[in-house]
PDB file of C-alpha atoms in Angstrom:
ATOM      1  CA  MET A   1       0.096  -0.020  -0.042  1.00 41.00           C
ATOM      2  CA  THR A   2       1.456   3.480  -0.859  1.00 39.00           C
ATOM      3  CA  HIS A   3       1.542   6.413   1.311  1.00 37.00           C
ATOM      4  CA  SER A   4      -1.304   8.088  -0.564  1.00 37.00           C
ATOM      5  CA  GLN A   5      -3.628   5.131  -0.188  1.00 41.00           C
ATOM      6  CA  TYR A   6      -2.753   4.955   3.520  1.00 38.00           C
ATOM      7  CA  LYS A   7      -3.836   8.849   3.836  1.00 38.00           C
ATOM      8  CA  CYS A   8      -7.112   7.964   2.205  1.00 42.00           C
ATOM      9  CA  GLN A   9      -7.605   5.297   4.634  1.00 45.00           C
ATOM     10  CA  VAL A  10      -6.967   7.024   7.814  1.00 42.00           C
ATOM     11  CA  GLN A  11      -8.784  10.421   6.691  1.00 43.00           C
ATOM     12  CA  GLY A  12     -12.095   8.505   5.894  1.00 51.00           C
ATOM     13  CA  LYS A  13     -11.732   8.778   2.090  1.00 68.00           C
ATOM     14  CA  GLU A  14     -12.153   5.817  -0.053  1.00 71.00           C
ATOM     15  CA  SER A  15      -9.531   4.615  -2.666  1.00 84.00           C
ATOM     16  CA  PHE A  16     -10.765   2.903  -5.725  1.00 88.00           C
ATOM     17  CA  ILE A  17      -7.472   1.065  -6.335  1.00 85.00           C
ATOM     18  CA  ASP A  18      -7.426   0.016  -2.804  1.00 85.00           C
ATOM     19  CA  ASN A  19     -10.932  -1.354  -2.851  1.00 89.00           C
ATOM     20  CA  LEU A  20     -10.068  -3.460  -6.182  1.00 90.00           C
ATOM     21  CA  PHE A  21      -6.899  -4.738  -4.392  1.00 86.00           C
ATOM     22  CA  VAL A  22      -9.073  -5.909  -1.305  1.00 88.00           C
ATOM     23  CA  VAL A  23     -11.764  -7.453  -3.398  1.00 90.00           C
ATOM     24  CA  PHE A  24      -9.509  -9.453  -5.735  1.00 94.00           C
ATOM     25  CA  SER A  25      -6.308 -10.101  -3.923  1.00 94.00           C
ATOM     26  CA  GLN A  26      -7.436 -10.104  -0.232  1.00 94.00           C
ATOM     27  CA  SER A  27     -10.447 -12.531  -1.139  1.00 95.00           C
ATOM     28  CA  TYR A  28      -8.050 -14.702  -3.040  1.00 97.00           C
ATOM     29  CA  LEU A  29      -5.873 -15.156   0.223  1.00 97.00           C
ATOM     30  CA  ILE A  30      -8.896 -15.633   2.550  1.00 97.00           C
ATOM     31  CA  ASN A  31     -10.235 -18.272   0.247  1.00 97.00           C
ATOM     32  CA  LYS A  32      -7.091 -20.164   0.526  1.00 97.00           C
ATOM     33  CA  VAL A  33      -7.156 -19.890   4.277  1.00 97.00           C
ATOM     34  CA  HIS A  34     -10.656 -21.370   3.907  1.00 96.00           C
ATOM     35  CA  GLU A  35      -9.395 -24.350   1.725  1.00 96.00           C
ATOM     36  CA  TYR A  36      -6.334 -25.208   4.116  1.00 97.00           C
ATOM     37  CA  HIS A  37      -8.849 -24.910   7.157  1.00 94.00           C
ATOM     38  CA  LYS A  38     -11.067 -27.511   5.724  1.00 93.00           C
ATOM     39  CA  GLU A  39      -8.068 -29.679   4.314  1.00 94.00           C
ATOM     40  CA  LYS A  40      -6.478 -30.027   7.451  1.00 92.00           C
ATOM     41  CA  GLY A  41      -9.573 -30.509   9.648  1.00 91.00           C
ATOM     42  CA  HIS A  42      -9.100 -27.420  11.639  1.00 89.00           C
ATOM     43  CA  ASP A  43     -12.263 -25.898  13.448  1.00 83.00           C
ATOM     44  CA  ASN A  44     -12.887 -23.171  15.780  1.00 78.00           C
ATOM     45  CA  LYS A  45     -11.541 -25.020  18.735  1.00 82.00           C
ATOM     46  CA  ASN A  46      -8.494 -26.257  16.867  1.00 91.00           C
ATOM     47  CA  ARG A  47      -7.784 -23.000  14.922  1.00 95.00           C
ATOM     48  CA  VAL A  48      -5.345 -22.592  11.939  1.00 97.00           C
ATOM     49  CA  LYS A  49      -2.264 -20.577  13.374  1.00 98.00           C
ATOM     50  CA  LEU A  50      -1.901 -17.947  10.568  1.00 98.00           C
ATOM     51  CA  LEU A  51       0.852 -15.324   9.853  1.00 98.00           C
ATOM     52  CA  GLU A  52       0.178 -12.635   7.456  1.00 98.00           C
ATOM     53  CA  LEU A  53       3.507 -10.764   6.254  1.00 98.00           C
ATOM     54  CA  GLY A  54       2.714  -7.036   5.271  1.00 97.00           C
ATOM     55  CA  CYS A  55      -0.566  -7.038   7.189  1.00 97.00           C
ATOM     56  CA  TYR A  56      -1.308  -3.276   7.028  1.00 95.00           C
ATOM     57  CA  ASN A  57      -3.908  -2.978   9.824  1.00 95.00           C
ATOM     58  CA  GLY A  58      -4.955  -6.546  10.086  1.00 97.00           C
ATOM     59  CA  ARG A  59      -7.960  -6.239   8.055  1.00 95.00           C
ATOM     60  CA  VAL A  60      -7.648  -9.848   6.470  1.00 97.00           C
ATOM     61  CA  MET A  61      -8.522 -11.131  10.103  1.00 98.00           C
ATOM     62  CA  HIS A  62     -11.135  -8.476  10.419  1.00 97.00           C
ATOM     63  CA  PHE A  63     -12.946  -9.897   6.992  1.00 96.00           C
ATOM     64  CA  MET A  64     -12.326 -13.494   7.918  1.00 96.00           C
ATOM     65  CA  THR A  65     -14.213 -12.929  11.236  1.00 95.00           C
ATOM     66  CA  GLN A  66     -17.156 -11.439   9.264  1.00 95.00           C
ATOM     67  CA  GLN A  67     -17.150 -14.686   7.117  1.00 94.00           C
ATOM     68  CA  MET A  68     -17.099 -16.902  10.572  1.00 94.00           C
ATOM     69  CA  LEU A  69     -13.713 -18.228   9.701  1.00 94.00           C
ATOM     70  CA  PHE A  70     -11.626 -17.827  12.954  1.00 94.00           C
ATOM     71  CA  VAL A  71      -7.771 -18.387  13.190  1.00 97.00           C
ATOM     72  CA  ASN A  72      -5.045 -17.456  15.777  1.00 98.00           C
ATOM     73  CA  TYR A  73      -3.569 -14.619  13.749  1.00 98.00           C
ATOM     74  CA  THR A  74      -0.260 -13.000  13.838  1.00 98.00           C
ATOM     75  CA  GLY A  75      -0.051  -9.749  11.784  1.00 98.00           C
ATOM     76  CA  VAL A  76       3.308  -8.356  10.879  1.00 98.00           C
ATOM     77  CA  ASP A  77       4.056  -4.938   9.218  1.00 97.00           C
ATOM     78  CA  VAL A  78       6.967  -2.706   8.990  1.00 97.00           C
ATOM     79  CA  THR A  79       4.883   0.430   9.765  1.00 96.00           C
ATOM     80  CA  GLN A  80       3.505   1.120  13.398  1.00 97.00           C
ATOM     81  CA  LYS A  81       0.887   3.658  12.294  1.00 95.00           C
ATOM     82  CA  TYR A  82      -0.858   1.008  10.245  1.00 95.00           C
ATOM     83  CA  LEU A  83      -1.211  -1.264  13.129  1.00 97.00           C
ATOM     84  CA  ALA A  84      -2.269   1.610  15.430  1.00 95.00           C
ATOM     85  CA  HIS A  85      -5.375   1.834  13.131  1.00 92.00           C
ATOM     86  CA  SER A  86      -6.036  -1.831  13.376  1.00 97.00           C
ATOM     87  CA  PRO A  87      -9.777  -2.771  13.788  1.00 96.00           C
ATOM     88  CA  VAL A  88      -8.811  -6.261  15.357  1.00 97.00           C
ATOM     89  CA  GLN A  89      -6.027  -5.030  17.840  1.00 95.00           C
ATOM     90  CA  ARG A  90      -8.064  -5.737  21.135  1.00 96.00           C
ATOM     91  CA  ARG A  91      -8.593  -9.319  20.063  1.00 97.00           C
ATOM     92  CA  LYS A  92      -7.478 -12.121  22.214  1.00 96.00           C
ATOM     93  CA  ASP A  93      -6.846 -14.112  19.080  1.00 97.00           C
ATOM     94  CA  VAL A  94      -4.705 -11.502  17.307  1.00 98.00           C
ATOM     95  CA  THR A  95      -0.864 -10.416  17.883  1.00 98.00           C
ATOM     96  CA  LEU A  96       0.230  -7.542  15.755  1.00 98.00           C
ATOM     97  CA  LEU A  97       4.159  -7.036  15.533  1.00 98.00           C
ATOM     98  CA  CYS A  98       5.964  -4.103  13.946  1.00 98.00           C
ATOM     99  CA  GLU A  99       8.874  -6.028  12.602  1.00 98.00           C
ATOM    100  CA  ASP A 100      11.281  -5.807   9.509  1.00 98.00           C
ATOM    101  CA  VAL A 101      11.272  -9.311   8.022  1.00 98.00           C
ATOM    102  CA  THR A 102      14.630  -8.675   6.369  1.00 97.00           C
ATOM    103  CA  LYS A 103      16.005  -8.674  10.031  1.00 97.00           C
ATOM    104  CA  GLY A 104      14.066 -11.826  11.231  1.00 97.00           C
ATOM    105  CA  LEU A 105      10.950 -12.183  13.011  1.00 98.00           C
ATOM    106  CA  SER A 106      10.361 -12.941  16.702  1.00 98.00           C
ATOM    107  CA  VAL A 107       7.731 -15.546  15.814  1.00 98.00           C
ATOM    108  CA  ALA A 108       9.003 -19.077  17.079  1.00 98.00           C
ATOM    109  CA  ASP A 109      10.258 -21.384  14.386  1.00 98.00           C
ATOM    110  CA  GLY A 110       7.948 -24.129  13.561  1.00 98.00           C
ATOM    111  CA  SER A 111       4.946 -22.328  15.032  1.00 98.00           C
ATOM    112  CA  GLN A 112       2.731 -21.326  12.136  1.00 98.00           C
ATOM    113  CA  ASP A 113       0.328 -23.590  10.019  1.00 98.00           C
ATOM    114  CA  MET A 114       0.145 -21.081   7.281  1.00 98.00           C
ATOM    115  CA  ILE A 115       1.770 -17.794   6.157  1.00 98.00           C
ATOM    116  CA  ILE A 116      -0.192 -15.465   3.597  1.00 98.00           C
ATOM    117  CA  SER A 117       1.261 -12.152   2.052  1.00 98.00           C
ATOM    118  CA  SER A 118       0.304  -9.844  -0.738  1.00 96.00           C
ATOM    119  CA  GLU A 119       1.923  -6.990  -2.483  1.00 94.00           C
ATOM    120  CA  VAL A 120       5.008  -7.333  -0.110  1.00 96.00           C
ATOM    121  CA  LEU A 121       7.932  -9.003  -1.978  1.00 97.00           C
ATOM    122  CA  GLU A 122       8.380  -6.355  -4.630  1.00 97.00           C
ATOM    123  CA  HIS A 123       9.421  -4.031  -1.660  1.00 96.00           C
ATOM    124  CA  ILE A 124      12.203  -6.323  -0.637  1.00 97.00           C
ATOM    125  CA  ASN A 125      15.603  -5.805  -2.048  1.00 97.00           C
ATOM    126  CA  PRO A 126      16.818  -8.652  -4.281  1.00 97.00           C
ATOM    127  CA  GLU A 127      19.662  -9.539  -2.179  1.00 98.00           C
ATOM    128  CA  ASP A 128      17.400  -9.741   0.774  1.00 98.00           C
ATOM    129  CA  LEU A 129      14.739 -12.031  -0.795  1.00 98.00           C
ATOM    130  CA  PRO A 130      16.554 -15.412  -0.097  1.00 98.00           C
ATOM    131  CA  GLY A 131      16.844 -14.595   3.621  1.00 98.00           C
ATOM    132  CA  VAL A 132      13.039 -13.367   3.764  1.00 98.00           C
ATOM    133  CA  ILE A 133      11.968 -16.750   2.219  1.00 98.00           C
ATOM    134  CA  GLN A 134      14.243 -18.685   4.432  1.00 98.00           C
ATOM    135  CA  THR A 135      12.713 -16.988   7.543  1.00 98.00           C
ATOM    136  CA  LEU A 136       9.201 -17.780   6.502  1.00 98.00           C
ATOM    137  CA  TYR A 137      10.008 -21.326   5.696  1.00 98.00           C
ATOM    138  CA  ASP A 138      11.521 -21.588   9.281  1.00 98.00           C
ATOM    139  CA  LYS A 139       8.455 -20.121  10.924  1.00 98.00           C
ATOM    140  CA  LEU A 140       6.124 -22.838   9.137  1.00 98.00           C
ATOM    141  CA  LYS A 141       5.316 -26.333  10.716  1.00 98.00           C
ATOM    142  CA  LEU A 142       5.917 -29.292   8.753  1.00 98.00           C
ATOM    143  CA  GLY A 143       2.800 -29.802   6.618  1.00 97.00           C
ATOM    144  CA  GLY A 144       2.437 -25.826   6.716  1.00 98.00           C
ATOM    145  CA  ARG A 145       1.510 -23.754   3.682  1.00 98.00           C
ATOM    146  CA  ILE A 146       2.531 -20.610   2.431  1.00 98.00           C
ATOM    147  CA  CYS A 147       0.453 -18.384  -0.190  1.00 98.00           C
ATOM    148  CA  VAL A 148       2.229 -15.109  -1.442  1.00 98.00           C
ATOM    149  CA  ALA A 149       1.311 -12.808  -4.146  1.00 97.00           C
ATOM    150  CA  PHE A 150       3.092  -9.903  -5.749  1.00 96.00           C
ATOM    151  CA  PRO A 151       3.879  -8.152  -9.138  1.00 96.00           C
ATOM    152  CA  MET A 152       6.332 -10.207 -11.276  1.00 97.00           C
ATOM    153  CA  ASN A 153       8.072 -10.643 -14.537  1.00 97.00           C
ATOM    154  CA  THR A 154       8.738 -13.709 -16.499  1.00 97.00           C
ATOM    155  CA  LYS A 155      11.764 -15.030 -18.338  1.00 97.00           C
ATOM    156  CA  ASP A 156       9.883 -14.448 -21.454  1.00 96.00           C
ATOM    157  CA  LYS A 157       8.248 -10.927 -20.796  1.00 96.00           C
ATOM    158  CA  MET A 158       8.684  -7.885 -18.732  1.00 96.00           C
ATOM    159  CA  TYR A 159       5.474  -6.956 -17.122  1.00 97.00           C
ATOM    160  CA  HIS A 160       6.866  -4.261 -14.800  1.00 97.00           C
ATOM    161  CA  ASN A 161       9.383  -1.784 -15.185  1.00 95.00           C
ATOM    162  CA  LEU A 162      11.262  -0.457 -11.769  1.00 93.00           C
ATOM    163  CA  GLU A 163      11.926   2.982 -13.168  1.00 92.00           C
ATOM    164  CA  LYS A 164       8.214   3.362 -13.534  1.00 91.00           C
ATOM    165  CA  GLU A 165       7.204   2.135 -10.281  1.00 93.00           C
ATOM    166  CA  LYS A 166       9.666   3.398  -7.944  1.00 87.00           C
ATOM    167  CA  GLY A 167       6.908   6.011  -6.640  1.00 88.00           C
ATOM    168  CA  LEU A 168       5.211   2.965  -5.165  1.00 90.00           C
ATOM    169  CA  GLY A 169       8.273   1.978  -3.253  1.00 92.00           C
ATOM    170  CA  HIS A 170       8.731  -1.139  -5.502  1.00 95.00           C
ATOM    171  CA  VAL A 171      12.459  -2.088  -5.655  1.00 96.00           C
ATOM    172  CA  ASN A 172      12.171  -5.846  -6.914  1.00 96.00           C
ATOM    173  CA  PHE A 173      10.182  -7.632  -9.421  1.00 97.00           C
ATOM    174  CA  PRO A 174      11.022 -11.283  -9.073  1.00 96.00           C
ATOM    175  CA  VAL A 175      11.071 -13.522 -12.319  1.00 97.00           C
ATOM    176  CA  CYS A 176       8.481 -16.186 -11.710  1.00 97.00           C
ATOM    177  CA  GLU A 177      10.666 -19.069 -12.822  1.00 98.00           C
ATOM    178  CA  ASP A 178      13.522 -17.918 -10.609  1.00 98.00           C
ATOM    179  CA  PHE A 179      11.291 -17.504  -7.748  1.00 98.00           C
ATOM    180  CA  ILE A 180       9.784 -20.966  -7.850  1.00 98.00           C
ATOM    181  CA  GLU A 181      13.425 -22.284  -7.925  1.00 98.00           C
ATOM    182  CA  LEU A 182      14.431 -20.090  -4.909  1.00 98.00           C
ATOM    183  CA  CYS A 183      11.503 -21.501  -2.858  1.00 98.00           C
ATOM    184  CA  GLU A 184      12.353 -25.014  -3.980  1.00 98.00           C
ATOM    185  CA  ASN A 185      15.903 -24.782  -3.089  1.00 98.00           C
ATOM    186  CA  ILE A 186      15.136 -23.786   0.337  1.00 98.00           C
ATOM    187  CA  GLY A 187      12.988 -26.719   0.725  1.00 98.00           C
ATOM    188  CA  PHE A 188       9.293 -25.780  -0.290  1.00 98.00           C
ATOM    189  CA  THR A 189       7.177 -27.898  -2.714  1.00 98.00           C
ATOM    190  CA  LEU A 190       5.206 -25.955  -5.232  1.00 98.00           C
ATOM    191  CA  ASN A 191       1.572 -26.706  -4.735  1.00 98.00           C
ATOM    192  CA  HIS A 192       0.230 -24.504  -7.627  1.00 96.00           C
ATOM    193  CA  TYR A 193       0.361 -21.010  -9.360  1.00 97.00           C
ATOM    194  CA  ASP A 194      -2.607 -18.791 -10.309  1.00 97.00           C
ATOM    195  CA  SER A 195      -2.562 -15.590 -12.173  1.00 97.00           C
ATOM    196  CA  GLY A 196      -3.893 -12.661 -10.354  1.00 96.00           C
ATOM    197  CA  PHE A 197      -4.731  -8.981 -10.565  1.00 93.00           C
ATOM    198  CA  THR A 198      -1.759  -6.390 -10.431  1.00 91.00           C
ATOM    199  CA  LEU A 199      -2.326  -2.552 -11.136  1.00 89.00           C
ATOM    200  CA  LYS A 200       0.712  -1.498 -13.244  1.00 92.00           C
ATOM    201  CA  SER A 201       1.217  -4.595 -15.230  1.00 96.00           C
ATOM    202  CA  SER A 202       1.655  -4.234 -19.011  1.00 96.00           C
ATOM    203  CA  TYR A 203      -0.842  -7.031 -19.504  1.00 96.00           C
ATOM    204  CA  ARG A 204      -3.457  -6.950 -22.277  1.00 94.00           C
ATOM    205  CA  VAL A 205      -6.895  -8.692 -22.235  1.00 94.00           C
ATOM    206  CA  PRO A 206      -6.060 -11.195 -25.066  1.00 92.00           C
ATOM    207  CA  ASN A 207      -9.624 -11.237 -26.517  1.00 89.00           C
ATOM    208  CA  TYR A 208     -11.274  -7.948 -25.511  1.00 90.00           C
ATOM    209  CA  LYS A 209     -14.210  -8.674 -27.797  1.00 93.00           C
ATOM    210  CA  ASP A 210     -15.050 -11.610 -25.840  1.00 94.00           C
ATOM    211  CA  PRO A 211     -18.931 -11.286 -25.141  1.00 96.00           C
ATOM    212  CA  LEU A 212     -18.471 -11.849 -21.559  1.00 96.00           C
ATOM    213  CA  TYR A 213     -15.529  -9.455 -21.055  1.00 96.00           C
ATOM    214  CA  LYS A 214     -17.725  -6.762 -23.063  1.00 97.00           C
ATOM    215  CA  LYS A 215     -20.748  -7.527 -20.708  1.00 97.00           C
ATOM    216  CA  ILE A 216     -18.535  -7.132 -17.631  1.00 97.00           C
ATOM    217  CA  ARG A 217     -16.889  -3.974 -18.839  1.00 97.00           C
ATOM    218  CA  ASP A 218     -20.160  -2.416 -20.066  1.00 97.00           C
ATOM    219  CA  ARG A 219     -21.722  -3.132 -16.485  1.00 97.00           C
ATOM    220  CA  LEU A 220     -18.809  -2.558 -14.085  1.00 96.00           C
ATOM    221  CA  GLY A 221     -16.172  -0.421 -16.268  1.00 96.00           C
ATOM    222  CA  SER A 222     -12.819  -1.436 -17.767  1.00 94.00           C
ATOM    223  CA  PRO A 223     -10.840  -1.588 -14.496  1.00 94.00           C
ATOM    224  CA  VAL A 224     -12.980  -4.221 -12.896  1.00 95.00           C
ATOM    225  CA  ALA A 225     -13.221  -6.203 -16.107  1.00 96.00           C
ATOM    226  CA  ARG A 226      -9.516  -6.261 -16.534  1.00 95.00           C
ATOM    227  CA  ALA A 227      -8.895  -7.270 -13.103  1.00 95.00           C
ATOM    228  CA  ILE A 228     -11.463 -10.140 -13.420  1.00 96.00           C
ATOM    229  CA  TRP A 229      -9.773 -11.261 -16.603  1.00 96.00           C
ATOM    230  CA  MET A 230      -6.282 -11.151 -15.163  1.00 96.00           C
ATOM    231  CA  THR A 231      -7.631 -13.430 -12.243  1.00 95.00           C
ATOM    232  CA  ILE A 232      -9.247 -15.921 -14.372  1.00 94.00           C
ATOM    233  CA  ASP A 233      -6.439 -16.019 -16.943  1.00 95.00           C
ATOM    234  CA  ASP A 234      -4.453 -19.321 -16.923  1.00 94.00           C
ATOM    235  CA  GLY A 235      -1.271 -17.781 -18.175  1.00 93.00           C
ATOM    236  CA  HIS A 236       0.937 -15.078 -16.913  1.00 96.00           C
ATOM    237  CA  THR A 237      -0.440 -11.791 -16.213  1.00 97.00           C
ATOM    238  CA  GLY A 238       2.481  -9.854 -14.452  1.00 97.00           C
ATOM    239  CA  GLY A 239       0.928 -10.882 -11.040  1.00 96.00           C
ATOM    240  CA  GLY A 240      -0.010 -14.026  -9.354  1.00 96.00           C
ATOM    241  CA  TYR A 241      -0.232 -16.268  -6.262  1.00 98.00           C
ATOM    242  CA  PHE A 242       2.224 -18.961  -5.664  1.00 98.00           C
ATOM    243  CA  THR A 243       1.214 -21.671  -2.985  1.00 98.00           C
ATOM    244  CA  PHE A 244       4.156 -23.684  -1.603  1.00 98.00           C
ATOM    245  CA  ASP A 245       3.933 -26.488   1.097  1.00 98.00           C
ATOM    246  CA  LYS A 246       6.488 -27.351   3.378  1.00 98.00           C
ATOM    247  CA  LEU A 247       6.393 -31.141   3.654  1.00 97.00           C
TER     248      LEU A 247
END
């Protein structure tokens, strides 16, 4: 989240871009927590221990409770003012930590069932990324799962240009294939990859004349239609969600 988006939040102003992010990216992550919760047989007495890296104000937890999905939640963000406005900060099942993941996390190794993170890794310098992934690996239990999303490039195509996105605080666009190799070398097993919505990608809708696309665009506008198409596209879009298991 950029500084301008944060100002819109704390001043009570709505950001259209931020709402798109919530609907698409955060909904995807919440759905993955639902799937893991069911797959592993967790319930409200035997809760998933969930860590979110780059949690902003813990709104994922807030949204999950509205869906009657309860976890033991640890939210980590490097910016204290985000955490200070958290709607879940007084919950007994919530721990909020202001920490820099590049310097390690105070969370115990092997303590988390699942880790989620969206729009964070592009803010991590390339030389720090292996250490960050190692830290996340260490925090997971055996049988744990991680789901991370970020804007990316591939070996075949540049979807993002750092020079054009420095104003957003972006310092690294990991190459999809290289990121998978990095995670597997650390010990993760790739579960699957899904394409996803990302704002600044050079992605173009492959068939803008598709009747369904035109219907969505005519009813909800081009930004929403494009976001939906990026989410359901099976190819690369310049953004996506990686799910890895620690087996």
